[in-house]
Amino acid sequence: MSCHRREFLRTAGQFALTSTVLTGAMRAVAEESKSMPIVDTHQHLWDLSRIQLPWLAGRGILDRSYVPADYLKATKDLNVVKAVYMEVAAPPEQHLIEAEYVLDLCRRDDFLTCAAVLGARPGEPGFRKYILRFKDNPYVKGVRQGMGGPASKPPFFLEKPFVDGIRLLGELGMSYDLVPPPHWIPAATELVDRCPDTRFILDHCGNADVKNFMAAAKKTDAAAQQYVDQWRRAIAALAERDRVVCKISGIIARVPADGWSSADLAPIVNHCLDCFGPDRVMFAGDWPVCLQGASFRRWVEVLREIVADRPAADQRKLFAENAIRFYGLA
């Protein structure tokens, strides 16, 4: 079923219910959702006494260490039961240091991190040797490399060495996290097609820009509306590939300083949920990067508001069950 069909049926179903029944049903599901376990599929940690991250310079609230104790404080009383570490854009020469740090956390029994997506450069000559050292490690689930770049630059991730590296991940049973800017999503879709045995995760709702959605909603900004239309088409096309799942995350970090609400994020979240369907979406915190817009707790609250009218079974899949199945978590 296409995402447009899902969106139509969901909206039509809402209007078909009386307001009294809808409110009662939503209230019951909302109460249940507060106690649902959460698996955070996008947890960042960095200890600047161990690793240097040049990109943090001038990034305000992010420019300090964020360690396990900080994460536990940020997620207190939210029923976060597991977390999957996500690489933090460390320089290539520090990838092994980063990997050793997070794998040590995974081996501990007093912290939530139980799996890792490592930083790597799949197109580089040393990638094969690097990733093969983790081929039997139960904690290493995949790899990510940043995909950003100017619109005029050809996507480097369609070059043969990079494609070969992503195919190798498939051979090893590992996944690859896609994190393209919106104008590169079509190229990322082509990468998926070239690697038929590799599973992919689209990070951060395809890096949708909340401010463009807010401007488009006012129906006075043609450029913003064009941006929204292109993003929607790109997401729908990528979602047709059943080896791709989508992380519902990231957008909270892009909200304006004030004057926003869950309604401003809802069109992005709902389009992703409708296109990928209830079995191919996963909650992700993106902490501490999310702090550029709101706390981890606020992000959870906002997302619960957005999905309140969806079945409790689908919410359980979104917040925990799909991640456990996709990553093979114990």
mmCIF file of N, CA, C and O in Angstrom, residues 40-96:
data_model
loop_
_atom_site.group_PDB
_atom_site.id
_atom_site.type_symbol
_atom_site.label_atom_id
_atom_site.label_comp_id
_atom_site.label_asym_id
_atom_site.label_seq_id
_atom_site.Cartn_x
_atom_site.Cartn_y
_atom_site.Cartn_z
ATOM 1 N N ASP A 40 16.324 3.187 22.307
ATOM 2 C CA ASP A 40 16.869 4.352 21.619
ATOM 3 C C ASP A 40 17.883 3.869 20.589
ATOM 4 O O ASP A 40 18.950 3.369 20.942
ATOM 5 N N THR A 41 17.565 4.025 19.314
ATOM 6 C CA THR A 41 18.435 3.505 18.262
ATOM 7 C C THR A 41 19.474 4.512 17.768
ATOM 8 O O THR A 41 20.147 4.248 16.764
ATOM 9 N N HIS A 42 19.638 5.618 18.467
ATOM 10 C CA HIS A 42 20.570 6.646 17.995
ATOM 11 C C HIS A 42 21.109 7.423 19.191
ATOM 12 O O HIS A 42 20.745 8.569 19.431
ATOM 13 N N GLN A 43 22.009 6.787 19.915
ATOM 14 C CA GLN A 43 22.583 7.377 21.127
ATOM 15 C C GLN A 43 24.015 7.821 20.835
ATOM 16 O O GLN A 43 24.859 7.009 20.465
ATOM 17 N N HIS A 44 24.267 9.108 21.006
ATOM 18 C CA HIS A 44 25.629 9.617 20.880
ATOM 19 C C HIS A 44 26.243 9.765 22.274
ATOM 20 O O HIS A 44 25.560 10.179 23.221
ATOM 21 N N LEU A 45 27.524 9.472 22.360
ATOM 22 C CA LEU A 45 28.310 9.720 23.573
ATOM 23 C C LEU A 45 29.690 10.170 23.122
ATOM 24 O O LEU A 45 30.218 9.660 22.124
ATOM 25 N N TRP A 46 30.258 11.135 23.829
ATOM 26 C CA TRP A 46 31.650 11.468 23.547
ATOM 27 C C TRP A 46 32.330 11.973 24.805
ATOM 28 O O TRP A 46 31.797 12.792 25.537
ATOM 29 N N ASP A 47 33.482 11.426 25.053
ATOM 30 C CA ASP A 47 34.328 11.818 26.177
ATOM 31 C C ASP A 47 35.539 12.522 25.583
ATOM 32 O O ASP A 47 36.424 11.881 24.998
ATOM 33 N N LEU A 48 35.582 13.843 25.706
ATOM 34 C CA LEU A 48 36.616 14.623 25.037
ATOM 35 C C LEU A 48 37.989 14.466 25.662
ATOM 36 O O LEU A 48 38.973 14.982 25.131
ATOM 37 N N SER A 49 38.066 13.722 26.762
ATOM 38 C CA SER A 49 39.384 13.378 27.295
ATOM 39 C C SER A 49 39.969 12.174 26.562
ATOM 40 O O SER A 49 41.164 11.892 26.663
ATOM 41 N N ARG A 50 39.119 11.482 25.783
ATOM 42 C CA ARG A 50 39.572 10.299 25.038
ATOM 43 C C ARG A 50 39.614 10.542 23.534
ATOM 44 O O ARG A 50 40.369 9.916 22.815
ATOM 45 N N ILE A 51 38.751 11.404 23.048
ATOM 46 C CA ILE A 51 38.590 11.569 21.615
ATOM 47 C C ILE A 51 38.405 13.046 21.286
ATOM 48 O O ILE A 51 37.832 13.794 22.079
ATOM 49 N N GLN A 52 38.933 13.472 20.142
ATOM 50 C CA GLN A 52 38.804 14.865 19.728
ATOM 51 C C GLN A 52 37.806 14.945 18.568
ATOM 52 O O GLN A 52 37.900 14.185 17.598
ATOM 53 N N LEU A 53 36.872 15.871 18.678
ATOM 54 C CA LEU A 53 35.846 16.052 17.652
ATOM 55 C C LEU A 53 35.869 17.502 17.177
ATOM 56 O O LEU A 53 35.190 18.365 17.748
ATOM 57 N N PRO A 54 36.640 17.803 16.154
ATOM 58 C CA PRO A 54 36.775 19.194 15.694
ATOM 59 C C PRO A 54 35.449 19.849 15.332
ATOM 60 O O PRO A 54 35.310 21.076 15.458
ATOM 61 N N TRP A 55 34.468 19.074 14.898
ATOM 62 C CA TRP A 55 33.194 19.660 14.469
ATOM 63 C C TRP A 55 32.410 20.278 15.615
ATOM 64 O O TRP A 55 31.466 21.041 15.386
ATOM 65 N N LEU A 56 32.807 19.989 16.866
ATOM 66 C CA LEU A 56 32.101 20.545 18.020
ATOM 67 C C LEU A 56 32.432 22.019 18.264
ATOM 68 O O LEU A 56 31.681 22.707 18.960
ATOM 69 N N ALA A 57 33.539 22.489 17.715
ATOM 70 C CA ALA A 57 33.956 23.866 17.969
ATOM 71 C C ALA A 57 32.871 24.843 17.535
ATOM 72 O O ALA A 57 32.365 24.786 16.414
ATOM 73 N N GLY A 58 32.483 25.718 18.463
ATOM 74 C CA GLY A 58 31.474 26.713 18.171
ATOM 75 C C GLY A 58 30.053 26.174 18.149
ATOM 76 O O GLY A 58 29.131 26.892 17.741
ATOM 77 N N ARG A 59 29.837 24.937 18.606
ATOM 78 C CA ARG A 59 28.508 24.344 18.574
ATOM 79 C C ARG A 59 27.766 24.504 19.893
ATOM 80 O O ARG A 59 26.828 23.760 20.193
ATOM 81 N N GLY A 60 28.170 25.468 20.707
ATOM 82 C CA GLY A 60 27.420 25.823 21.908
ATOM 83 C C GLY A 60 27.239 24.678 22.877
ATOM 84 O O GLY A 60 28.209 24.110 23.387
ATOM 85 N N ILE A 61 26.003 24.290 23.134
ATOM 86 C CA ILE A 61 25.670 23.302 24.137
ATOM 87 C C ILE A 61 26.315 21.945 23.872
ATOM 88 O O ILE A 61 26.529 21.155 24.800
ATOM 89 N N LEU A 62 26.686 21.668 22.643
ATOM 90 C CA LEU A 62 27.275 20.368 22.313
ATOM 91 C C LEU A 62 28.769 20.296 22.614
ATOM 92 O O LEU A 62 29.329 19.199 22.704
ATOM 93 N N ASP A 63 29.402 21.443 22.793
ATOM 94 C CA ASP A 63 30.853 21.491 22.888
ATOM 95 C C ASP A 63 31.344 21.182 24.304
ATOM 96 O O ASP A 63 31.935 22.031 24.983
ATOM 97 N N ARG A 64 31.065 19.985 24.739
ATOM 98 C CA ARG A 64 31.579 19.443 25.999
ATOM 99 C C ARG A 64 31.405 17.936 25.960
ATOM 100 O O ARG A 64 30.806 17.395 25.033
ATOM 101 N N SER A 65 31.923 17.243 26.955
ATOM 102 C CA SER A 65 31.765 15.790 27.009
ATOM 103 C C SER A 65 30.330 15.412 27.368
ATOM 104 O O SER A 65 29.675 16.095 28.173
ATOM 105 N N TYR A 66 29.854 14.330 26.769
ATOM 106 C CA TYR A 66 28.566 13.726 27.123
ATOM 107 C C TYR A 66 28.825 12.239 27.356
ATOM 108 O O TYR A 66 29.119 11.498 26.418
ATOM 109 N N VAL A 67 28.724 11.828 28.596
ATOM 110 C CA VAL A 67 29.124 10.493 29.019
ATOM 111 C C VAL A 67 27.908 9.728 29.555
ATOM 112 O O VAL A 67 26.817 10.291 29.688
ATOM 113 N N PRO A 68 28.085 8.438 29.861
ATOM 114 C CA PRO A 68 26.942 7.629 30.299
ATOM 115 C C PRO A 68 26.113 8.226 31.425
ATOM 116 O O PRO A 68 24.877 8.146 31.393
ATOM 117 N N ALA A 69 26.748 8.827 32.406
ATOM 118 C CA ALA A 69 25.984 9.404 33.516
ATOM 119 C C ALA A 69 25.052 10.508 33.030
ATOM 120 O O ALA A 69 23.929 10.660 33.532
ATOM 121 N N ASP A 70 25.494 11.284 32.045
ATOM 122 C CA ASP A 70 24.648 12.342 31.480
ATOM 123 C C ASP A 70 23.443 11.743 30.762
ATOM 124 O O ASP A 70 22.329 12.270 30.838
ATOM 125 N N TYR A 71 23.684 10.658 30.043
ATOM 126 C CA TYR A 71 22.584 10.016 29.312
ATOM 127 C C TYR A 71 21.538 9.457 30.277
ATOM 128 O O TYR A 71 20.331 9.606 30.044
ATOM 129 N N LEU A 72 21.994 8.831 31.336
ATOM 130 C CA LEU A 72 21.051 8.288 32.314
ATOM 131 C C LEU A 72 20.214 9.388 32.945
ATOM 132 O O LEU A 72 19.011 9.220 33.194
ATOM 133 N N LYS A 73 20.823 10.530 33.180
ATOM 134 C CA LYS A 73 20.083 11.657 33.729
ATOM 135 C C LYS A 73 19.065 12.182 32.724
ATOM 136 O O LYS A 73 17.918 12.497 33.078
ATOM 137 N N ALA A 74 19.451 12.253 31.458
ATOM 138 C CA ALA A 74 18.570 12.789 30.421
ATOM 139 C C ALA A 74 17.359 11.897 30.167
ATOM 140 O O ALA A 74 16.296 12.379 29.764
ATOM 141 N N THR A 75 17.514 10.596 30.403
ATOM 142 C CA THR A 75 16.440 9.643 30.095
ATOM 143 C C THR A 75 15.736 9.121 31.347
ATOM 144 O O THR A 75 14.920 8.204 31.244
ATOM 145 N N LYS A 76 16.008 9.704 32.473
ATOM 146 C CA LYS A 76 15.444 9.215 33.731
ATOM 147 C C LYS A 76 13.912 9.159 33.678
ATOM 148 O O LYS A 76 13.252 10.086 33.210
ATOM 149 N N ASP A 77 13.371 8.036 34.146
ATOM 150 C CA ASP A 77 11.923 7.816 34.283
ATOM 151 C C ASP A 77 11.181 7.765 32.949
ATOM 152 O O ASP A 77 9.951 7.857 32.919
ATOM 153 N N LEU A 78 11.893 7.568 31.847
ATOM 154 C CA LEU A 78 11.239 7.454 30.547
ATOM 155 C C LEU A 78 11.148 6.005 30.068
ATOM 156 O O LEU A 78 10.660 5.744 28.972
ATOM 157 N N ASN A 79 11.628 5.082 30.886
ATOM 158 C CA ASN A 79 11.581 3.653 30.565
ATOM 159 C C ASN A 79 12.398 3.306 29.327
ATOM 160 O O ASN A 79 11.996 2.471 28.510
ATOM 161 N N VAL A 80 13.541 3.966 29.166
ATOM 162 C CA VAL A 80 14.492 3.578 28.125
ATOM 163 C C VAL A 80 15.212 2.327 28.617
ATOM 164 O O VAL A 80 15.880 2.355 29.651
ATOM 165 N N VAL A 81 15.062 1.231 27.885
ATOM 166 C CA VAL A 81 15.572 -0.055 28.352
ATOM 167 C C VAL A 81 16.836 -0.499 27.627
ATOM 168 O O VAL A 81 17.595 -1.327 28.141
ATOM 169 N N LYS A 82 17.062 0.021 26.426
ATOM 170 C CA LYS A 82 18.256 -0.308 25.658
ATOM 171 C C LYS A 82 18.613 0.881 24.776
ATOM 172 O O LYS A 82 17.758 1.716 24.458
ATOM 173 N N ALA A 83 19.877 0.918 24.363
ATOM 174 C CA ALA A 83 20.315 1.980 23.459
ATOM 175 C C ALA A 83 21.341 1.430 22.480
ATOM 176 O O ALA A 83 22.166 0.578 22.830
ATOM 177 N N VAL A 84 21.268 1.923 21.245
ATOM 178 C CA VAL A 84 22.232 1.586 20.201
ATOM 179 C C VAL A 84 23.093 2.819 19.958
ATOM 180 O O VAL A 84 22.576 3.877 19.598
ATOM 181 N N TYR A 85 24.384 2.679 20.178
ATOM 182 C CA TYR A 85 25.316 3.787 19.991
ATOM 183 C C TYR A 85 25.448 4.125 18.508
ATOM 184 O O TYR A 85 25.503 3.246 17.648
ATOM 185 N N MET A 86 25.528 5.418 18.219
ATOM 186 C CA MET A 86 25.741 5.895 16.855
ATOM 187 C C MET A 86 27.026 6.705 16.784
ATOM 188 O O MET A 86 27.276 7.568 17.639
ATOM 189 N N GLU A 87 27.843 6.411 15.790
ATOM 190 C CA GLU A 87 29.134 7.094 15.618
ATOM 191 C C GLU A 87 28.974 8.611 15.667
ATOM 192 O O GLU A 87 27.912 9.147 15.353
ATOM 193 N N VAL A 88 30.068 9.298 16.011
ATOM 194 C CA VAL A 88 29.992 10.733 16.291
ATOM 195 C C VAL A 88 30.885 11.572 15.374
ATOM 196 O O VAL A 88 31.362 12.630 15.767
ATOM 197 N N ALA A 89 31.093 11.101 14.148
ATOM 198 C CA ALA A 89 31.878 11.844 13.161
ATOM 199 C C ALA A 89 33.294 12.133 13.643
ATOM 200 O O ALA A 89 33.820 13.246 13.486
ATOM 201 N N ALA A 90 33.900 11.122 14.256
ATOM 202 C CA ALA A 90 35.297 11.244 14.668
ATOM 203 C C ALA A 90 36.199 11.213 13.436
ATOM 204 O O ALA A 90 35.855 10.608 12.414
ATOM 205 N N PRO A 91 37.361 11.846 13.499
ATOM 206 C CA PRO A 91 38.313 11.748 12.391
ATOM 207 C C PRO A 91 38.691 10.286 12.159
ATOM 208 O O PRO A 91 38.714 9.486 13.105
ATOM 209 N N PRO A 92 38.974 9.893 10.919
ATOM 210 C CA PRO A 92 39.269 8.485 10.620
ATOM 211 C C PRO A 92 40.353 7.869 11.491
ATOM 212 O O PRO A 92 40.263 6.692 11.861
ATOM 213 N N GLU A 93 41.367 8.659 11.837
ATOM 214 C CA GLU A 93 42.454 8.109 12.653
ATOM 215 C C GLU A 93 42.018 7.783 14.070
ATOM 216 O O GLU A 93 42.753 7.119 14.816
ATOM 217 N N GLN A 94 40.797 8.221 14.463
ATOM 218 C CA GLN A 94 40.297 7.924 15.800
ATOM 219 C C GLN A 94 39.144 6.913 15.797
ATOM 220 O O GLN A 94 38.545 6.644 16.831
ATOM 221 N N HIS A 95 38.844 6.333 14.641
ATOM 222 C CA HIS A 95 37.741 5.380 14.566
ATOM 223 C C HIS A 95 37.938 4.189 15.494
ATOM 224 O O HIS A 95 36.995 3.735 16.157
ATOM 225 N N LEU A 96 39.141 3.667 15.544
ATOM 226 C CA LEU A 96 39.383 2.503 16.388
ATOM 227 C C LEU A 96 39.281 2.866 17.865
ATOM 228 O O LEU A 96 38.749 2.080 18.671
#
